[in-house]
Amino acid sequence: MMDILVFLIFLGATFAAGATGAMFPPGHWYERLEKPPWTPPNWMFPVAWTSLYLLMSFAGARVAGVDGSGFAMAFWAAQIALNTLWTPVFFGLRRLKQAVPIMALLWVAVAGCMVTHWQIDTLAGLAFVPYLAWVTVAGALNISVAARNPNVEPVALQDQP
Amino acid sequence: MMDILVFLIFLGATFAAGATGAMFPPGHWYERLEKPPWTPPNWMFPVAWTSLYLLMSFAGARVAGVDGSGFAMAFWAAQIALNTLWTPVFFGLRRLKQAVPIMALLWVAVAGCMVTHWQIDTLAGLAFVPYLAWVTVAGALNISVAARNPNVEPVALQDQP
């Protein structure tokens, strides 16, 4: 039921999202931010994202091309675009508050993925459960960090020489 | 044959990609870059992208959920993720050369979209023709600008206070 080539193209889409983590790295700036005590350790982020990228590509490949998968595929596209957008806004522009609605929309898109994939294929729906859990934690972390660091200056691109 | 709600979710995905244009604006830095004489005027970029976002959402909604649309949907997801990635790398990090392979992968994903959508629905395939033409121009422009401005300094996020 899963086409390996379709899986690999979905994985390519997640690679574009994942590349933001390497191109907009947290670095010293993130280290110095005030963070809540339940902040996951740094090593957990790439491990979680790699696992989630594999799971979402697996789910997409299970469901893509199945009759009636229109909503599932539209939500899948929306979540990967929002996922790609969040990192440059948070770590590139350091717009902590502007990143919150992006994360909120991502949460909605992932919830939409979970429900619509589940309707077609139980395994595909289950594959989105850890993603939704992680985005819930990441969203709470984004909100908490934005609240604890009200004086963070966004990167002003227009002031760059 | 086209579900308006599916169309709107795809359009939401393109909104995430389009938001990069507002959040990472070209500004004075881009004005001062050496550009080839055939560079499209500034006003054309938002007009082109808005039209293309509507067309690609239309195409996606025509094809999504149709039996056998797996490759079309995987390519659709890949193109919107790459589309979202390109702007922050070029205008945010000012990594003109690193943006070229992203644009090349985007070109491949859009070509993949055109072929696979066309196989299912002629109108959907046709809707990708202007997108492929525009990405061809944008890719040539990226290559030309990178070659004409070899001394552009990337934005060093780690040096930001």
Coordinates of C-alpha atoms in Angstrom, one line a residue:
Chain A
M1 CA 0.0 0.0 0.0
M2 CA 3.0 2.3 0.4
D3 CA 5.0 3.4 -2.7
I4 CA 8.7 3.8 -1.7
L5 CA 9.2 6.5 -4.4
V6 CA 6.3 8.5 -3.1
F7 CA 7.7 8.1 0.4
L8 CA 11.1 9.4 -0.8
I9 CA 9.5 12.5 -2.4
F10 CA 7.7 13.3 0.8
L11 CA 10.9 12.8 2.6
G12 CA 12.5 15.3 0.3
A13 CA 9.9 17.8 1.3
T14 CA 10.7 17.2 5.0
F15 CA 14.4 17.6 4.1
A16 CA 13.6 21.2 3.0
A17 CA 12.0 21.8 6.4
G18 CA 14.8 20.1 8.2
A19 CA 17.5 22.1 6.4
T20 CA 16.2 25.2 8.3
G21 CA 17.6 23.7 11.5
A22 CA 21.1 23.6 10.0
M23 CA 20.9 27.0 8.2
F24 CA 19.3 28.9 11.2
P25 CA 21.0 27.2 14.1
P26 CA 20.0 28.2 17.7
G27 CA 23.6 29.0 18.8
H28 CA 24.7 31.2 21.7
W29 CA 21.7 33.4 21.4
Y30 CA 19.3 30.6 22.2
E31 CA 21.5 29.3 25.0
R32 CA 21.2 32.7 26.8
L33 CA 17.4 32.9 26.6
E34 CA 15.3 32.4 29.7
K35 CA 13.6 29.1 29.3
P36 CA 11.1 27.1 31.4
P37 CA 12.4 24.3 33.6
W38 CA 10.6 21.7 31.5
T39 CA 12.5 22.7 28.3
P40 CA 13.6 19.5 26.5
P41 CA 17.4 19.1 26.3
N42 CA 19.1 20.3 23.1
W43 CA 20.0 16.9 21.8
M44 CA 16.3 15.9 21.8
F45 CA 15.3 18.4 19.1
P46 CA 17.1 16.9 16.1
V47 CA 16.3 13.4 17.3
A48 CA 12.6 14.2 17.6
W49 CA 12.5 16.0 14.3
T50 CA 14.3 13.3 12.3
S51 CA 11.9 10.7 13.7
L52 CA 8.8 12.9 13.0
Y53 CA 10.0 13.6 9.4
L54 CA 10.3 9.8 8.8
L55 CA 6.9 9.2 10.4
M56 CA 5.0 11.9 8.5
S57 CA 6.6 10.8 5.2
F58 CA 5.5 7.2 6.0
A59 CA 2.0 8.4 6.7
G60 CA 1.8 10.6 3.6
A61 CA 3.0 7.7 1.4
R62 CA 0.4 5.4 2.9
V63 CA -2.5 7.8 2.1
A64 CA -1.4 9.7 -1.0
G65 CA -3.1 8.5 -4.1
V66 CA -6.0 6.8 -2.2
D67 CA -9.4 7.8 -3.4
G68 CA -10.8 10.5 -1.1
S69 CA -7.4 11.6 0.4
G70 CA -7.9 15.2 -0.7
F71 CA -8.1 16.8 2.8
A72 CA -5.3 14.6 4.1
M73 CA -3.0 15.8 1.3
A74 CA -3.9 19.5 1.6
F75 CA -3.2 19.3 5.4
W76 CA 0.0 17.5 4.7
A77 CA 1.2 20.3 2.4
A78 CA 0.1 23.0 4.8
Q79 CA 2.0 21.4 7.7
I80 CA 5.3 21.1 5.9
A81 CA 5.1 24.7 4.6
L82 CA 4.4 26.0 8.1
N83 CA 7.1 23.7 9.6
T84 CA 9.6 25.2 7.1
L85 CA 8.5 28.8 7.9
W86 CA 8.7 28.6 11.7
T87 CA 12.5 28.2 12.1
P88 CA 13.6 31.2 10.0
V89 CA 11.1 33.4 11.8
F90 CA 12.2 32.2 15.3
F91 CA 15.9 31.6 14.9
G92 CA 16.6 33.8 11.9
L93 CA 14.5 36.9 12.6
R94 CA 14.2 36.2 16.4
R95 CA 10.6 37.2 16.2
L96 CA 9.5 35.1 19.2
K97 CA 5.9 36.4 19.3
Q98 CA 5.4 36.3 15.5
A99 CA 6.4 32.6 15.6
V100 CA 3.5 31.8 18.0
P101 CA 0.7 32.1 15.4
I102 CA 2.8 30.1 12.9
M103 CA 3.1 27.3 15.5
A104 CA -0.6 27.6 16.3
L105 CA -1.4 27.1 12.6
L106 CA 1.0 24.2 12.4
W107 CA -0.7 22.6 15.4
V108 CA -4.1 22.9 13.5
A109 CA -2.6 21.5 10.3
V110 CA -1.0 18.5 12.2
A111 CA -4.3 17.8 14.0
G112 CA -6.0 18.0 10.6
C113 CA -3.5 15.5 9.2
M114 CA -4.0 13.1 12.1
V115 CA -7.8 13.0 11.7
T116 CA -7.9 12.9 7.9
H117 CA -5.1 10.3 7.6
W118 CA -6.7 8.2 10.3
Q119 CA -10.0 8.1 8.4
I120 CA -8.2 6.4 5.5
D121 CA -5.5 4.4 7.3
T122 CA -5.1 3.7 11.0
L123 CA -1.3 3.4 10.9
A124 CA -1.0 6.7 9.0
G125 CA -3.2 8.4 11.6
L126 CA -1.2 6.9 14.5
A127 CA 2.0 8.2 12.8
F128 CA 0.8 11.7 13.5
V129 CA 0.2 11.3 17.2
P130 CA 3.9 11.9 18.3
Y131 CA 4.1 14.9 15.9
L132 CA 1.0 16.4 17.5
A133 CA 2.4 15.8 21.0
W134 CA 5.7 17.3 20.0
V135 CA 4.2 20.4 18.4
T136 CA 2.1 20.9 21.6
V137 CA 5.3 20.9 23.6
A138 CA 7.1 23.1 21.1
G139 CA 4.2 25.5 21.0
A140 CA 4.1 25.8 24.8
L141 CA 7.8 26.3 24.8
N142 CA 7.5 29.1 22.1
I143 CA 4.9 30.9 24.2
S144 CA 6.8 30.5 27.4
V145 CA 10.1 31.7 25.9
A146 CA 8.4 34.7 24.2
A147 CA 6.9 35.6 27.6
R148 CA 10.1 35.2 29.6
N149 CA 12.2 37.2 27.1
P150 CA 10.1 40.3 26.3
N151 CA 13.2 42.4 25.4
V152 CA 14.7 40.3 22.7
E153 CA 15.5 42.4 19.7
P154 CA 14.5 41.0 16.4
V155 CA 17.2 40.8 13.7
A156 CA 16.7 44.0 11.6
L157 CA 17.6 42.9 8.1
Q158 CA 17.3 46.4 6.7
D159 CA 20.1 47.5 9.1
Q160 CA 22.5 44.8 7.8
P161 CA 25.3 46.4 5.8
Chain B
M1 CA -14.3 17.9 -9.3
M2 CA -12.7 20.6 -7.2
D3 CA -13.5 20.8 -3.5
I4 CA -13.4 24.5 -2.3
L5 CA -12.3 23.6 1.2
V6 CA -9.4 21.5 -0.1
F7 CA -8.5 24.4 -2.3
L8 CA -8.5 26.8 0.7
I9 CA -6.2 24.5 2.7
F10 CA -3.8 24.3 -0.2
L11 CA -4.1 28.1 -0.4
G12 CA -3.2 28.2 3.3
A13 CA 0.0 26.3 2.5
T14 CA 0.9 28.8 -0.1
F15 CA 0.2 31.6 2.4
A16 CA 3.0 30.2 4.6
A17 CA 5.3 30.3 1.6
G18 CA 4.1 33.8 0.6
A19 CA 4.6 35.2 4.1
T20 CA 8.3 34.8 3.6
G21 CA 8.1 37.6 1.1
A22 CA 6.8 40.0 3.7
M23 CA 9.0 38.8 6.6
F24 CA 12.2 38.7 4.6
P25 CA 11.7 41.7 2.2
P26 CA 14.4 42.5 -0.4
G27 CA 14.9 46.1 0.7
H28 CA 17.8 48.4 0.0
W29 CA 20.3 45.5 0.0
Y30 CA 18.6 43.9 -3.0
E31 CA 18.3 47.3 -4.7
R32 CA 22.1 47.7 -4.6
L33 CA 22.9 44.3 -6.0
E34 CA 24.3 44.0 -9.6
K35 CA 21.5 42.5 -11.7
P36 CA 21.2 41.3 -15.3
P37 CA 19.4 43.7 -17.7
W38 CA 16.5 41.2 -18.1
T39 CA 15.7 41.3 -14.4
P40 CA 11.9 41.6 -14.0
P41 CA 10.7 44.8 -12.4
N42 CA 10.0 44.7 -8.7
W43 CA 6.3 45.0 -9.0
M44 CA 6.1 41.8 -11.0
F45 CA 7.3 39.5 -8.2
P46 CA 4.3 39.8 -5.9
V47 CA 1.9 39.8 -8.8
A48 CA 3.5 36.7 -10.3
W49 CA 3.6 34.8 -7.0
T50 CA 0.1 35.6 -6.0
S51 CA -1.1 34.3 -9.4
L52 CA 1.0 31.2 -9.1
Y53 CA -0.1 30.5 -5.6
L54 CA -3.8 30.6 -6.8
L55 CA -3.0 28.4 -9.8
M56 CA -1.1 25.8 -7.8
S57 CA -3.8 25.6 -5.2
F58 CA -6.4 25.2 -8.0
A59 CA -4.3 22.4 -9.5
G60 CA -3.8 20.6 -6.2
A61 CA -7.5 20.8 -5.4
R62 CA -8.4 19.3 -8.8
V63 CA -6.1 16.3 -8.3
A64 CA -6.0 15.7 -4.5
G65 CA -8.1 12.7 -3.5
V66 CA -8.2 11.3 -7.0
D67 CA -7.1 7.6 -7.2
G68 CA -3.5 7.4 -8.2
S69 CA -2.5 11.0 -7.3
G70 CA 0.3 9.9 -5.0
F71 CA 3.2 11.3 -7.0
A72 CA 1.3 14.5 -7.7
M73 CA 0.7 15.1 -4.0
A74 CA 4.2 14.3 -2.9
F75 CA 5.6 16.7 -5.5
W76 CA 3.1 19.3 -4.5
A77 CA 4.3 19.1 -0.9
A78 CA 7.9 19.1 -1.9
Q79 CA 7.5 22.3 -4.1
I80 CA 5.8 24.3 -1.3
A81 CA 8.4 23.4 1.3
L82 CA 11.2 24.3 -1.1
N83 CA 9.4 27.5 -2.1
T84 CA 9.1 28.4 1.6
L85 CA 12.8 27.7 2.2
W86 CA 14.2 29.7 -0.6
T87 CA 13.3 33.3 0.5
P88 CA 14.8 33.1 4.0
V89 CA 18.0 31.7 2.6
F90 CA 18.4 34.3 -0.1
F91 CA 16.9 37.4 1.5
G92 CA 17.4 36.4 5.2
L93 CA 20.8 34.8 5.2
R94 CA 21.9 36.4 1.9
R95 CA 23.5 33.1 0.9
L96 CA 23.1 33.7 -2.8
K97 CA 25.0 30.6 -3.9
Q98 CA 23.3 28.2 -1.4
A99 CA 20.0 29.4 -2.7
V100 CA 20.8 28.1 -6.2
P101 CA 20.5 24.3 -5.4
I102 CA 17.2 25.1 -3.5
M103 CA 15.9 26.7 -6.6
A104 CA 17.1 23.8 -8.7
L105 CA 15.3 21.3 -6.5
L106 CA 12.2 23.6 -6.7
W107 CA 12.4 23.5 -10.5
V108 CA 12.5 19.7 -10.4
A109 CA 9.6 19.5 -8.0
V110 CA 7.5 21.9 -10.1
A111 CA 8.3 20.0 -13.3
G112 CA 7.3 16.8 -11.4
C113 CA 4.1 18.5 -10.4
M114 CA 3.3 19.5 -14.0
V115 CA 3.8 16.1 -15.4
T116 CA 2.0 14.2 -12.6
H117 CA -0.9 16.6 -12.4
W118 CA -1.3 16.6 -16.2
Q119 CA -1.6 12.8 -16.2
I120 CA -4.7 13.0 -14.0
D121 CA -6.2 16.3 -15.2
T122 CA -5.2 18.5 -18.2
L123 CA -6.3 21.8 -16.5
A124 CA -4.3 21.0 -13.4
G125 CA -1.2 20.2 -15.5
L126 CA -1.6 23.4 -17.5
A127 CA -1.9 25.4 -14.3
F128 CA 1.8 24.5 -13.5
V129 CA 3.1 25.8 -16.9
P130 CA 3.4 29.4 -15.8
Y131 CA 5.0 28.3 -12.5
L132 CA 7.6 26.3 -14.3
A133 CA 8.3 29.2 -16.6
W134 CA 8.6 31.6 -13.7
V135 CA 10.9 29.3 -11.7
T136 CA 13.1 29.0 -14.8
V137 CA 13.5 32.8 -14.9
A138 CA 13.9 33.1 -11.1
G139 CA 16.5 30.4 -11.2
A140 CA 18.5 32.1 -14.0
L141 CA 18.2 35.3 -12.0
N142 CA 19.5 33.7 -8.9
I143 CA 22.5 32.2 -10.7
S144 CA 23.2 35.5 -12.5
V145 CA 22.9 37.6 -9.3
A146 CA 25.1 35.2 -7.4
A147 CA 27.8 35.4 -10.2
R148 CA 27.6 39.2 -10.4
N149 CA 27.9 39.7 -6.7
P150 CA 30.7 37.4 -5.5
N151 CA 31.6 39.6 -2.5
V152 CA 28.2 39.7 -0.8
E153 CA 28.6 38.9 2.9
P154 CA 26.0 36.4 4.3
V155 CA 24.2 37.5 7.4
A156 CA 26.1 36.0 10.3
L157 CA 23.4 35.1 12.8
Q158 CA 26.0 34.0 15.4
D159 CA 27.5 37.6 15.4
Q160 CA 24.1 39.2 16.2
P161 CA 24.1 40.5 19.7

